[in-house]
Amino acid sequence: MVTGGTTDDIIQLNIESFWSGGPFANSSYTGGNPQAYNAAALGDELSRIRKAIFKSPIGETNTLAPLTYPGLNYGSYSGNGLIAVSRNTTASKSNYLRWLDLDSGLLKTAWSEGKASFRREYFCSYPTRSCTSYLKSDRPLADTLSYSFVALQALQDTSTTCVDSSTIKYRGRSEDSGMSFEFLAKVKTVPRNMVQCQMILSEGKKTAVLTVQHATESWITWVGDTNYNIDAGGPEHDFSFKGPDPHASLARILPMVTSLSYDELRQIHLHDYYEGFSSKFSLDIGTIPNFSKSTKDQVGAYTREKGNPHLELVLFNFGRYLLFSSARGTLPANLQGVWAKGTRPAWSADYHANINTQMNYWGAEITDLDVTASLWDYMAMNIFGHTGMKDWGPWVSATWANYPAAGAWMMTHVIDHLDYGSGSIEWWQKQGWPLVKGTAEFWLDNLFVDLFHDDGTMVVNPCNSPEQDPITFGCAHFQQMIWEVFNGIEKGFELSGDTDIAFLSEVRAKKARLDRGLHIGSWGQLMGKSMAEYELWTSAYSKASEWKVEKDRKTDLHRHLSHLVGLYPSYSIASYPEGGSVVGLTKSELLKAAATSLKHRGDGRGPDADAGWEKVWRAACWAQLGDGEKFYSVLKYAVDTNFGHNLFSLYEPRSINPIFQIDANLGIPGAMMNALLQAPDTSSYDSPLIITILPALPKVWSARGSVKGARVRGGIGISFAWRDGRPYDVVLRFDRMKAYQSREVHIVYN
């Protein structure tokens, strides 16, 4: 991020792998994983808790305290510092413009000083692993231009030094003196060699500064890295994640990058951006840009009553841009992408895998963004960023921390990657299948016969519906996700090359007995949790419940929609068989119950939080139910309430210091696409794949529009246009379909 100033400009520095805490701060850090020496004792405690829940008259317990751990050295994602760019000029400025070009991935600033015109460009180039800030004037600079690194105060052992006359080095360590980082930056000019490096005294400390005089063009290119190494995250490296000092690698990269001209560097970036982002997919909802109003003014004028389709389209494209820019590195996009400003961002800017991490990737497969490699690597081997069973006082109870279903939910992304044709069979066998199989094996060992209802079904015990009380069993969210993992095992086994037939047989046997998490409660809701009395569970069902024992309240406005995960983004509800009664219910009954639950959860502004992601999730669910106007109403509510003037999504936007939380930004592409195109997964390849075009098109977008280059499962690409709410020019491409994906496909519209 940059401030865009003409005289003084500040560039924020971030490396996606830079964390405090973990094994870098404490070599005995375990990530909260139980150790062998106390495994038996914890197993006994867990068995006791399980029995207590089943014996409880209301199917609950009040604590999982014996299973928690202190959570020391959990750490946080952290910013690295700043680059300060300064000109010693007092000239008056005019004609100032600043914009992010989403077609090129270039951030641009332009202005005038008297008769001189200035232009700045910024970009980070994935192929070269470098970032560049470029300044051009149509007249030689009469003033001095300077570049320097600025350390964040909390960071340790920071220093800046001159490497040579045009290169500076900035080093430091995390605030707990754990992980190391380094940046190298070089300035080039036109005419050449108009730069020098000198050490100055700033606030009692020597600092390196690069200065430029009399140039018409000047650009600074920098590279940075840490000593984090994901390949050192296994037992052979004692789970240290420690790699070599980054200096040697950076010292090799920077000369190669800076041997190129600015135009060459720029062209490499533009080609990569075009091939990976701009050329593959586009969305048009019939809007006309308003260049007479700044983004800030358009956000300020936006209301839930009026909306602004052009701003909504900008947010869609901006969300794709943010994911493309933050997820192709070593680690996946975190709670703030890669744009944390300080050393202790909210919630550690970590990986909350009970909706937030998943929502970050909603738009990836369907809009053909190749950004998931780091996500698979993170799942396969990680120690940073999980909200495990931390004991951080009464506010971090099991309500917040007891979520072992994270892996099951994340496996839907792994399975989708194969099903969309994005992942090869080789990838599936080497990385995808081991992830899904490992998750399934965990749940095979953690399903138990329901002794509360004594109905022979298998349930999870204990569980919490994410971030909610009570501690109970058979939470709908868990049951739905586990069923989908077992489905993925059955569908993907043949391709995996696995010969473990006993494993497959156990999956099938337990899937057949698994409680599906699909129950309708006493007031018409899909049950996600239970009311306190067992008698209510035995009453006539008409609502979808969040728990197997009915605990749902009509007034529950909780931010999470966990028991509706099978509606969106998953499929256990959305693809429930038409005319079927797998759990004694019809699809229309389930969808009606889901709508009842969704209505009673409100539009996403309960007493517990005011987050953009909760509204975006609700909008996507209404789209899945085919209600375009309700989808659009809640989407507008999110944009009106939870997005700042720079389009960042904000948590508690009305507070003095609202928190940037990127999930709503990255979730909007998925939610908007769900109003335009749906093709939820199915339980087997024998079931037809139903592709629905314009399932929830709001009237305000209906005049005209188009989708080009979208992807759906089955390795199918799809493009279409619409006019007056009716689709035309529908083109399907079976360019990534594999032989095993051959299936019946139904196209549904209007």
XYZ file of C-alpha atoms in Angstrom:
750
model
C 0.000 0.000 0.000
C 1.133 3.547 -0.692
C -0.019 7.005 0.367
C 0.408 8.543 -3.085
C 1.875 11.837 -1.901
C 3.585 14.154 -4.381
C 6.263 15.554 -2.073
C 6.342 12.734 0.478
C 5.220 9.235 -0.405
C 5.123 6.258 1.959
C 5.223 2.673 0.698
C 4.206 -0.093 3.105
C 6.365 -3.225 3.163
C 4.980 -6.732 3.692
C 6.284 -10.271 3.237
C 3.584 -12.950 3.498
C 5.792 -15.267 5.588
C 6.809 -12.718 8.242
C 5.430 -13.776 11.615
C 6.338 -13.346 15.223
C 5.982 -16.277 17.606
C 6.092 -19.945 16.677
C 9.275 -22.034 16.699
C 11.360 -18.983 15.752
C 10.604 -17.470 19.151
C 10.474 -20.734 21.092
C 12.091 -23.901 19.777
C 9.755 -26.031 21.927
C 6.634 -24.507 20.384
C 4.215 -27.241 19.304
C 1.432 -25.246 17.680
C -0.912 -26.497 20.371
C -0.667 -30.101 19.230
C -0.886 -32.578 22.130
C 2.366 -34.351 22.806
C 2.870 -38.081 23.208
C 3.562 -37.871 26.933
C 0.043 -36.607 27.737
C -1.920 -38.200 24.919
C -3.408 -40.917 27.140
C -4.534 -38.442 29.796
C -6.140 -36.164 27.215
C -7.829 -39.165 25.639
C -9.339 -40.091 29.004
C -10.558 -36.511 29.504
C -12.111 -36.458 26.057
C -13.866 -39.764 26.710
C -15.220 -38.405 30.005
C -16.520 -35.250 28.273
C -18.150 -37.325 25.553
C -19.954 -39.534 28.048
C -21.107 -36.499 30.034
C -22.639 -34.917 26.917
C -24.508 -38.079 25.968
C -25.786 -38.501 29.530
C -26.812 -34.863 29.929
C -30.598 -34.311 29.759
C -29.956 -31.520 27.258
C -26.962 -33.046 25.472
C -24.409 -30.463 26.631
C -21.376 -29.791 28.774
C -20.085 -26.432 29.906
C -16.348 -26.730 29.379
C -13.540 -28.388 27.476
C -10.955 -26.838 29.754
C -8.829 -29.981 30.217
C -8.180 -30.010 26.468
C -6.958 -26.440 26.100
C -3.351 -25.256 26.060
C -1.851 -21.895 27.113
C -1.377 -20.585 23.581
C 2.007 -19.059 24.333
C 4.161 -17.891 21.410
C 1.205 -18.025 19.036
C 2.534 -14.813 17.531
C 1.142 -12.723 14.724
C 1.547 -11.824 11.118
C 3.485 -8.554 10.972
C 4.334 -5.679 8.730
C 8.010 -5.119 7.942
C 8.365 -1.361 7.719
C 8.145 1.397 5.133
C 9.946 2.998 2.238
C 9.914 6.784 2.511
C 10.172 8.731 -0.740
C 10.740 12.465 -0.327
C 11.387 15.538 -2.493
C 12.636 18.793 -1.014
C 10.280 21.006 -2.976
C 7.707 23.612 -2.051
C 6.246 24.004 -5.549
C 2.470 24.171 -5.754
C 0.686 21.106 -7.111
C -2.285 20.839 -9.466
C -4.172 18.345 -11.653
C -3.652 15.552 -9.121
C -4.956 12.115 -10.106
C -4.469 8.720 -8.485
C -5.918 5.397 -9.579
C -5.467 1.651 -9.511
C -5.723 0.239 -13.021
C -7.377 -3.164 -12.551
C -6.768 -4.033 -16.205
C -2.979 -3.802 -15.806
C -2.308 -4.147 -12.080
C -0.539 -0.765 -12.106
C -1.086 1.856 -9.417
C -0.686 5.306 -10.954
C -0.347 8.879 -9.734
C -0.112 12.011 -11.877
C 0.142 15.730 -11.108
C 1.584 19.034 -12.289
C 4.023 21.502 -10.710
C 3.975 24.699 -12.696
C 4.921 23.733 -16.248
C 6.292 20.334 -15.236
C 4.224 17.145 -15.376
C 4.887 14.163 -13.123
C 3.826 10.521 -13.347
C 4.333 7.699 -10.843
C 3.703 4.003 -11.312
C 3.913 1.177 -8.802
C 3.696 -2.584 -9.260
C 4.847 -5.823 -7.697
C 5.966 -8.432 -10.222
C 5.337 -12.074 -9.401
C 7.782 -13.502 -12.002
C 10.693 -11.339 -10.808
C 9.781 -11.435 -7.096
C 10.280 -7.688 -6.932
C 8.378 -4.433 -6.517
C 9.046 -1.115 -8.246
C 8.084 2.523 -7.781
C 8.783 4.697 -10.835
C 8.784 8.501 -11.129
C 9.008 10.419 -14.383
C 9.032 14.171 -15.027
C 9.033 15.867 -18.396
C 11.753 18.188 -17.015
C 14.897 17.371 -15.015
C 14.297 17.454 -11.275
C 15.405 20.734 -9.777
C 15.122 19.299 -6.292
C 16.586 16.306 -4.484
C 14.689 13.030 -4.442
C 15.479 10.652 -1.584
C 14.626 7.054 -0.740
C 15.058 5.395 2.652
C 13.780 2.469 4.665
C 11.840 3.186 7.871
C 11.661 0.449 10.521
C 8.603 -0.267 12.643
C 9.466 0.595 16.231
C 8.522 -2.781 17.716
C 10.810 -4.737 15.386
C 14.164 -5.831 16.765
C 17.768 -5.438 15.571
C 16.805 -3.248 12.629
C 19.483 -1.591 10.532
C 19.891 0.063 7.146
C 23.204 0.265 5.319
C 24.636 1.297 1.971
C 25.603 -1.699 -0.153
C 26.965 0.469 -2.957
C 26.267 3.912 -4.374
C 22.769 2.963 -5.547
C 21.767 0.068 -3.280
C 20.620 -0.080 0.337
C 19.950 -2.966 2.691
C 17.352 -3.148 5.465
C 17.414 -5.976 8.009
C 15.639 -6.838 11.218
C 13.823 -9.396 13.286
C 10.293 -9.834 14.577
C 9.257 -8.051 17.750
C 10.070 -11.136 19.822
C 13.512 -11.461 18.189
C 12.424 -14.564 16.319
C 12.124 -14.566 12.534
C 14.634 -12.573 10.451
C 13.918 -10.539 7.339
C 15.860 -8.517 4.800
C 15.153 -6.093 1.953
C 17.533 -4.973 -0.752
C 16.638 -1.938 -2.867
C 18.360 -0.341 -5.839
C 17.637 3.004 -7.513
C 18.204 3.607 -11.224
C 17.872 6.877 -13.128
C 17.690 8.524 -16.529
C 20.226 9.983 -17.210
C 22.215 7.126 -15.665
C 24.246 7.271 -12.452
C 22.448 10.233 -10.897
C 22.144 8.491 -7.521
C 24.333 8.224 -4.438
C 24.053 6.508 -1.058
C 25.007 8.127 2.217
C 24.654 7.385 5.903
C 22.882 10.060 7.931
C 21.984 10.373 11.596
C 18.236 10.112 12.150
C 16.748 10.051 15.653
C 20.110 9.069 17.078
C 20.603 6.157 14.676
C 22.589 5.901 11.446
C 20.356 5.364 8.435
C 21.159 4.795 4.774
C 19.563 7.208 2.281
C 19.652 7.105 -1.507
C 19.489 10.542 -3.153
C 18.827 11.493 -6.768
C 19.428 14.852 -8.474
C 18.786 16.263 -11.959
C 17.103 13.106 -13.301
C 13.992 12.943 -15.462
C 13.287 9.335 -14.488
C 14.000 7.519 -11.246
C 12.822 4.169 -10.002
C 13.454 2.062 -6.950
C 13.186 -1.715 -7.168
C 13.245 -3.835 -4.047
C 13.195 -7.504 -3.083
C 12.579 -8.987 0.343
C 12.330 -12.297 2.158
C 12.508 -14.021 5.534
C 14.247 -17.102 6.859
C 10.960 -19.018 6.868
C 11.048 -22.300 4.946
C 7.914 -24.393 4.606
C 10.038 -27.404 3.647
C 11.596 -27.352 7.125
C 8.214 -27.906 8.755
C 8.506 -31.664 9.198
C 9.910 -33.991 11.857
C 13.259 -34.270 10.060
C 13.758 -30.544 10.817
C 12.113 -30.757 14.249
C 9.236 -28.632 12.872
C 11.465 -25.584 12.972
C 10.374 -24.007 9.665
C 13.765 -22.312 9.688
C 15.556 -21.783 6.428
C 18.789 -20.009 5.530
C 19.347 -16.316 6.022
C 17.602 -14.549 3.114
C 20.560 -12.340 2.152
C 22.308 -14.695 -0.264
C 19.127 -15.351 -2.233
C 18.204 -11.663 -2.405
C 21.729 -10.720 -3.439
C 21.355 -13.045 -6.425
C 17.881 -11.842 -7.397
C 18.314 -8.064 -7.226
C 21.138 -7.753 -9.793
C 19.205 -9.910 -12.246
C 16.073 -7.819 -11.843
C 17.804 -4.445 -11.970
C 19.810 -5.372 -15.048
C 16.531 -4.817 -16.897
C 15.248 -1.434 -18.005
C 12.089 -0.058 -16.433
C 10.122 -0.798 -19.592
C 11.345 -4.397 -19.573
C 10.413 -4.848 -15.910
C 7.013 -3.299 -16.545
C 6.384 -5.524 -19.546
C 7.178 -8.696 -17.571
C 4.629 -7.657 -14.980
C 1.995 -6.719 -17.576
C 2.379 -10.034 -19.388
C 2.072 -12.052 -16.182
C -0.941 -10.022 -15.043
C -2.666 -10.311 -18.400
C -2.111 -14.051 -18.703
C -3.106 -14.838 -15.129
C -5.801 -12.257 -14.466
C -7.155 -10.032 -17.244
C -7.352 -12.370 -20.232
C -9.010 -15.378 -18.625
C -12.239 -13.964 -17.225
C -14.433 -10.876 -17.414
C -17.781 -9.753 -16.030
C -20.044 -7.033 -17.395
C -23.275 -6.124 -15.592
C -24.195 -3.354 -17.996
C -22.674 -0.473 -16.059
C -21.240 2.803 -17.294
C -18.216 4.145 -15.373
C -18.538 7.545 -13.735
C -15.079 9.103 -14.017
C -16.317 12.468 -12.781
C -16.603 11.090 -9.224
C -13.750 9.693 -7.158
C -14.049 6.253 -5.603
C -14.324 7.936 -2.206
C -17.250 10.042 -3.385
C -18.969 7.047 -4.957
C -18.600 5.046 -1.733
C -19.896 8.020 0.247
C -22.939 8.357 -2.005
C -23.729 4.627 -1.984
C -26.870 3.614 -0.090
C -28.764 0.384 0.395
C -31.792 2.029 -1.171
C -30.069 3.146 -4.382
C -27.019 0.951 -4.886
C -24.539 1.584 -7.690
C -23.918 -1.295 -10.122
C -20.688 0.273 -11.367
C -19.233 0.384 -7.833
C -20.407 -3.194 -7.273
C -18.555 -4.278 -10.408
C -15.434 -2.417 -9.251
C -15.635 -4.254 -5.920
C -15.958 -7.557 -7.792
C -12.844 -6.870 -9.867
C -10.991 -5.426 -6.869
C -11.689 -8.610 -4.893
C -10.208 -10.752 -7.657
C -7.219 -8.393 -7.842
C -6.578 -8.618 -4.100
C -6.666 -12.417 -4.144
C -4.456 -12.622 -7.227
C -1.987 -10.236 -5.585
C -1.834 -11.885 -2.164
C -2.189 -15.636 -2.698
C 0.516 -16.640 -5.183
C 3.450 -16.543 -2.791
C 4.701 -18.821 -0.041
C 1.573 -18.673 2.116
C -2.120 -18.189 1.357
C -4.044 -14.948 1.843
C -4.568 -14.268 5.541
C -7.152 -12.107 7.334
C -5.556 -8.996 5.851
C -4.277 -10.506 2.612
C -0.659 -9.415 2.908
C -1.370 -5.820 3.894
C -1.050 -5.758 7.674
C 0.193 -2.332 8.694
C 1.772 -2.874 12.105
C 3.278 -5.696 14.126
C 0.104 -6.791 15.927
C -2.891 -6.685 13.599
C -6.317 -7.747 14.832
C -6.706 -11.505 15.404
C -3.021 -11.815 14.465
C -4.119 -11.502 10.790
C -4.012 -15.285 10.904
C -5.951 -18.063 9.199
C -9.459 -18.363 10.633
C -10.641 -21.527 8.918
C -14.243 -21.471 10.135
C -15.387 -19.182 7.275
C -12.768 -16.480 6.705
C -10.042 -18.485 4.962
C -12.648 -20.362 2.950
C -14.385 -17.155 1.852
C -11.057 -15.758 0.680
C -11.084 -18.385 -2.076
C -14.771 -18.402 -3.075
C -14.045 -16.639 -6.339
C -10.893 -18.556 -7.281
C -12.106 -21.584 -9.233
C -15.234 -20.070 -10.790
C -13.359 -17.019 -12.164
C -10.321 -19.091 -13.179
C -7.678 -17.669 -10.855
C -4.662 -19.932 -10.380
C -3.947 -18.933 -6.780
C -4.367 -22.052 -4.654
C -0.927 -23.709 -4.689
C 0.142 -21.957 -1.484
C -3.148 -22.965 0.158
C -2.501 -26.660 -0.466
C 1.080 -26.322 0.810
C -0.159 -24.557 3.927
C -2.725 -27.259 4.623
C -0.162 -29.995 4.120
C 2.315 -28.606 6.615
C 1.710 -25.649 8.867
C 2.273 -24.476 12.370
C 1.382 -20.801 12.026
C -1.998 -19.227 12.082
C -4.508 -21.823 13.287
C -6.946 -20.898 16.023
C -6.492 -24.099 17.985
C -7.570 -24.888 21.540
C -5.898 -21.824 23.012
C -6.582 -20.904 26.622
C -6.338 -17.108 26.546
C -8.809 -16.472 29.318
C -12.609 -16.578 29.435
C -13.073 -14.866 26.073
C -11.251 -17.665 24.242
C -13.324 -20.609 25.359
C -14.371 -23.693 23.420
C -16.931 -21.401 21.787
C -14.107 -19.822 19.824
C -11.404 -22.437 19.824
C -13.102 -25.841 19.431
C -13.203 -26.196 15.668
C -11.577 -29.412 14.435
C -13.870 -29.339 11.382
C -11.601 -26.769 9.724
C -9.866 -29.514 7.782
C -13.144 -31.026 6.607
C -14.374 -27.687 5.268
C -11.060 -26.912 3.609
C -11.201 -30.270 1.829
C -14.120 -28.994 -0.252
C -11.628 -26.605 -1.873
C -9.226 -29.473 -2.542
C -11.969 -31.604 -4.098
C -13.218 -28.635 -6.147
C -9.732 -28.043 -7.527
C -9.821 -31.491 -9.072
C -13.471 -31.298 -10.094
C -13.108 -27.935 -11.848
C -10.275 -29.378 -13.890
C -7.762 -26.960 -12.381
C -5.831 -29.729 -10.662
C -4.270 -32.563 -12.622
C -4.568 -36.238 -11.751
C -0.870 -36.121 -10.830
C -1.578 -33.271 -8.398
C -4.497 -35.204 -6.945
C -2.392 -38.286 -6.335
C 0.597 -36.414 -4.919
C -1.057 -33.703 -2.820
C -4.844 -33.544 -3.049
C -5.665 -37.136 -2.144
C -3.324 -37.338 0.875
C -4.996 -34.208 2.286
C -8.518 -35.554 1.801
C -7.643 -39.058 2.972
C -5.890 -37.764 6.078
C -8.936 -35.676 6.966
C -11.262 -38.625 6.404
C -9.096 -40.878 8.585
C -9.317 -38.346 11.404
C -13.091 -38.338 11.266
C -13.354 -42.106 10.973
C -11.716 -42.169 14.408
C -13.896 -39.389 15.812
C -17.437 -40.431 14.980
C -19.500 -42.124 17.677
C -22.855 -43.828 17.888
C -25.458 -41.349 19.135
C -26.218 -42.565 22.672
C -28.451 -39.573 23.397
C -31.155 -40.437 20.864
C -30.020 -44.051 20.606
C -30.965 -43.987 16.928
C -27.929 -45.825 15.563
C -26.541 -42.813 13.724
C -22.941 -41.625 14.030
C -22.172 -38.135 15.273
C -19.328 -35.870 16.317
C -18.965 -35.469 20.077
C -18.008 -32.920 21.354
C -18.592 -30.018 18.966
C -19.500 -26.351 18.848
C -21.207 -24.713 15.956
C -18.388 -22.278 15.059
C -18.030 -19.476 17.620
C -21.272 -20.388 19.372
C -22.324 -22.114 22.547
C -23.200 -24.734 23.626
C -20.692 -27.586 23.662
C -22.809 -30.458 22.429
C -22.830 -33.230 19.821
C -24.023 -33.751 16.255
C -23.590 -30.120 15.191
C -25.171 -29.751 11.758
C -22.132 -27.982 10.324
C -19.768 -30.808 11.305
C -22.093 -33.526 10.076
C -22.637 -31.888 6.679
C -18.926 -31.287 6.121
C -17.894 -34.816 7.101
C -20.518 -36.287 4.771
C -19.051 -34.231 1.915
C -15.504 -35.371 2.750
C -16.654 -39.006 2.648
C -18.322 -38.291 -0.702
C -15.034 -36.879 -1.961
C -13.293 -40.080 -0.908
C -15.741 -42.240 -2.842
C -15.560 -40.062 -5.962
C -11.787 -39.607 -5.914
C -10.609 -43.042 -4.799
C -10.204 -44.577 -8.247
C -8.110 -41.653 -9.494
C -5.933 -41.606 -6.396
C -4.051 -44.808 -7.192
C -4.711 -45.848 -3.589
C -5.228 -49.585 -3.039
C -6.458 -49.318 0.568
C -9.828 -50.984 0.023
C -10.328 -51.452 3.774
C -10.183 -47.675 4.200
C -12.733 -47.125 1.427
C -15.023 -49.746 2.927
C -14.884 -48.081 6.336
C -15.696 -44.705 4.786
C -18.715 -46.178 3.023
C -19.909 -47.996 6.119
C -19.692 -44.948 8.375
C -21.106 -42.648 5.732
C -24.168 -44.908 5.561
C -24.682 -44.429 9.304
C -23.650 -40.789 9.465
C -26.208 -38.297 10.696
C -26.416 -35.902 7.750
C -26.951 -32.790 9.902
C -30.234 -32.107 8.103
C -33.043 -31.689 10.625
C -35.989 -29.322 10.640
C -36.991 -27.796 13.935
C -40.155 -26.712 15.673
C -40.449 -23.242 14.104
C -39.499 -24.201 10.566
C -35.742 -23.640 10.746
C -32.890 -25.845 9.607
C -31.534 -27.083 12.915
C -27.961 -26.170 13.683
C -28.141 -26.438 17.426
C -30.775 -27.456 19.889
C -33.058 -25.734 22.300
C -32.581 -26.961 25.794
C -35.497 -29.398 25.983
C -35.311 -32.820 24.381
C -39.123 -32.695 23.931
C -38.712 -29.958 21.325
C -36.518 -32.230 19.233
C -39.292 -34.831 19.150
C -41.917 -32.300 18.023
C -42.965 -31.792 14.420
C -40.059 -30.416 12.400
C -40.381 -27.400 10.141
C -37.142 -25.474 10.557
C -33.524 -26.228 9.804
C -31.589 -26.719 13.016
C -27.975 -26.009 13.849
C -27.699 -28.846 16.342
C -29.143 -32.342 16.510
C -30.776 -31.524 19.823
C -32.811 -28.420 19.099
C -31.210 -25.325 20.540
C -32.054 -22.734 17.875
C -33.586 -19.409 18.877
C -35.717 -17.250 16.606
C -33.857 -14.190 17.885
C -30.371 -15.570 17.229
C -28.695 -13.041 14.896
C -25.279 -14.674 15.140
C -22.817 -13.719 12.395
C -22.060 -17.325 11.383
C -24.386 -19.370 9.158
C -22.563 -22.598 9.883
C -25.568 -24.932 9.683
C -26.299 -23.527 6.205
C -22.866 -24.438 4.833
C -24.546 -27.166 2.783
C -26.609 -24.482 1.055
C -23.612 -22.313 0.207
C -20.719 -22.613 -0.363
C -21.174 -26.405 -0.174
C -23.830 -28.719 -1.545
C -25.358 -31.186 0.924
C -28.499 -29.022 0.907
C -28.136 -27.340 -2.489
C -27.828 -30.671 -4.333
C -30.196 -32.686 -2.178
C -31.989 -34.973 -4.646
C -35.213 -33.719 -6.169
C -38.101 -35.948 -5.251
C -35.907 -37.752 -2.730
C -36.250 -38.216 1.008
C -32.778 -39.325 2.025
C -33.341 -38.159 5.608
C -37.132 -38.312 5.520
C -37.395 -34.833 4.027
C -37.941 -33.488 0.544
C -35.675 -30.931 -1.094
C -38.402 -28.289 -1.043
C -38.848 -28.842 2.696
C -35.117 -28.449 3.289
C -34.846 -25.310 1.158
C -37.857 -23.784 2.908
C -36.271 -24.545 6.276
C -32.970 -23.046 5.136
C -34.801 -19.886 4.052
C -36.497 -19.715 7.461
C -33.149 -19.992 9.230
C -31.599 -17.411 6.943
C -34.454 -14.978 7.517
C -34.230 -15.296 11.283
C -30.439 -14.800 11.282
C -31.033 -11.293 9.945
C -29.086 -9.364 7.358
C -25.759 -9.463 9.203
C -25.818 -6.866 11.949
C -26.471 -8.669 15.169
C -25.302 -7.628 18.634
C -22.228 -9.843 18.338
C -20.428 -8.083 15.455
C -20.697 -5.901 12.379
C -18.585 -7.572 9.723
C -18.763 -7.445 5.961
C -18.204 -11.173 5.530
C -21.390 -12.130 7.408
C -23.468 -10.012 5.011
C -21.652 -11.329 1.933
C -22.309 -14.906 3.086
C -25.994 -14.121 3.569
C -26.183 -12.551 0.115
C -24.646 -15.686 -1.443
C -27.160 -17.893 0.395
C -30.109 -15.854 -0.843
C -28.717 -16.193 -4.354
C -28.530 -19.963 -3.886
C -32.220 -19.893 -2.944
C -32.940 -18.053 -6.202
C -34.036 -14.795 -4.581
C -32.258 -12.144 -6.649
C -33.823 -9.161 -4.922
C -32.995 -10.370 -1.423
C -29.473 -11.225 -2.617
C -29.052 -7.707 -3.970
C -30.566 -6.060 -0.904
C -28.093 -7.768 1.440
C -25.187 -7.174 -0.959
C -26.030 -3.457 -0.991
C -26.235 -3.507 2.806
C -22.697 -4.892 2.942
C -21.337 -2.300 0.523
C -23.183 0.538 2.254
C -22.079 -0.490 5.735
C -18.771 -2.323 5.671
C -16.551 -0.877 2.947
C -14.228 2.073 3.380
C -13.370 4.846 0.955
C -10.436 2.791 -0.335
C -12.805 -0.201 -0.812
C -11.252 -2.246 2.010
C -13.868 -4.200 3.957
C -14.144 -3.085 7.566
C -15.064 -4.816 10.803
C -17.058 -2.568 13.156
C -17.000 0.310 10.636
C -18.675 2.744 13.031
C -15.966 2.416 15.679
C -13.183 4.972 16.112
C -10.675 2.495 14.702
C -12.429 0.108 12.319
C -10.445 -3.019 11.446
C -9.500 -3.995 7.915
C -10.615 -7.592 7.341
C -10.157 -8.820 3.770
C -12.584 -11.755 3.656
C -15.574 -9.690 2.484
C -13.435 -8.185 -0.287
C -12.446 -11.634 -1.483
C -15.898 -13.106 -0.890
C -17.793 -10.622 -3.069
C -16.679 -12.212 -6.375
C -17.977 -15.592 -5.222
C -21.265 -14.167 -3.935
C -21.932 -12.126 -7.081
C -21.088 -15.065 -9.329
C -23.533 -17.216 -7.344
C -26.314 -14.885 -8.489
C -25.245 -15.356 -12.101
C -24.088 -18.972 -12.334
C -24.525 -22.036 -10.136
C -23.303 -25.619 -10.497
C -23.083 -27.152 -7.009
C -21.316 -30.455 -6.532
C -23.152 -33.767 -6.508
C -22.754 -36.836 -4.337
C -21.593 -38.965 -7.270
C -20.740 -38.743 -10.954
C -23.928 -40.707 -11.641
C -25.976 -37.695 -10.602
C -26.503 -35.055 -13.309
C -24.540 -31.837 -12.993
C -27.069 -29.007 -13.017
C -25.721 -25.704 -14.361
C -28.097 -22.840 -13.671
C -27.624 -19.617 -15.637
C -28.869 -16.366 -14.052
C -30.412 -18.104 -11.017
C -30.777 -14.891 -8.984
C -30.228 -11.960 -11.342
C -31.367 -8.737 -9.626
C -33.560 -6.444 -11.718
C -31.036 -3.607 -11.636
C -28.464 -5.815 -13.445
C -30.962 -7.382 -15.839
C -30.856 -4.966 -18.821
C -27.693 -6.424 -20.278
C -24.462 -8.088 -19.279
C -22.082 -10.946 -19.879
C -19.830 -13.499 -18.222
C -16.786 -14.624 -20.181
C -14.398 -17.388 -19.154
C -16.169 -18.708 -16.058
C -15.455 -22.251 -14.895
C -17.729 -24.853 -13.365
C -17.047 -28.339 -12.111
C -16.605 -31.098 -14.606
C -13.728 -29.208 -16.241
C -16.276 -27.081 -18.093
C -15.765 -23.490 -19.174
C -18.812 -21.317 -19.786
C -19.492 -17.894 -21.280
C -22.851 -16.241 -21.826
C -24.563 -12.911 -22.227
C -27.987 -11.654 -21.219
C -30.460 -9.009 -22.282
C -33.631 -8.044 -20.410
C -32.949 -10.811 -17.930
C -32.744 -13.603 -20.518
C -29.505 -15.396 -21.430
C -28.228 -15.825 -24.957
C -24.987 -16.836 -26.686
C -24.298 -19.556 -24.127
C -21.026 -21.277 -24.990
C -19.687 -24.304 -23.113
C -16.105 -25.509 -23.478
C -15.151 -28.989 -22.338
C -11.467 -28.089 -22.506
C -10.456 -29.404 -19.084
C -12.859 -32.310 -18.761
C -11.174 -35.601 -17.952
C -12.554 -38.964 -19.045
C -13.575 -39.843 -15.494
C -15.754 -36.703 -15.328
C -18.094 -37.815 -18.108
C -21.596 -37.216 -16.835
C -25.035 -35.975 -17.705
C -25.202 -32.170 -17.706
C -28.415 -30.170 -17.449
C -28.485 -26.478 -18.396
C -31.206 -24.552 -16.566
C -32.193 -20.914 -17.138
C -35.125 -18.625 -16.494
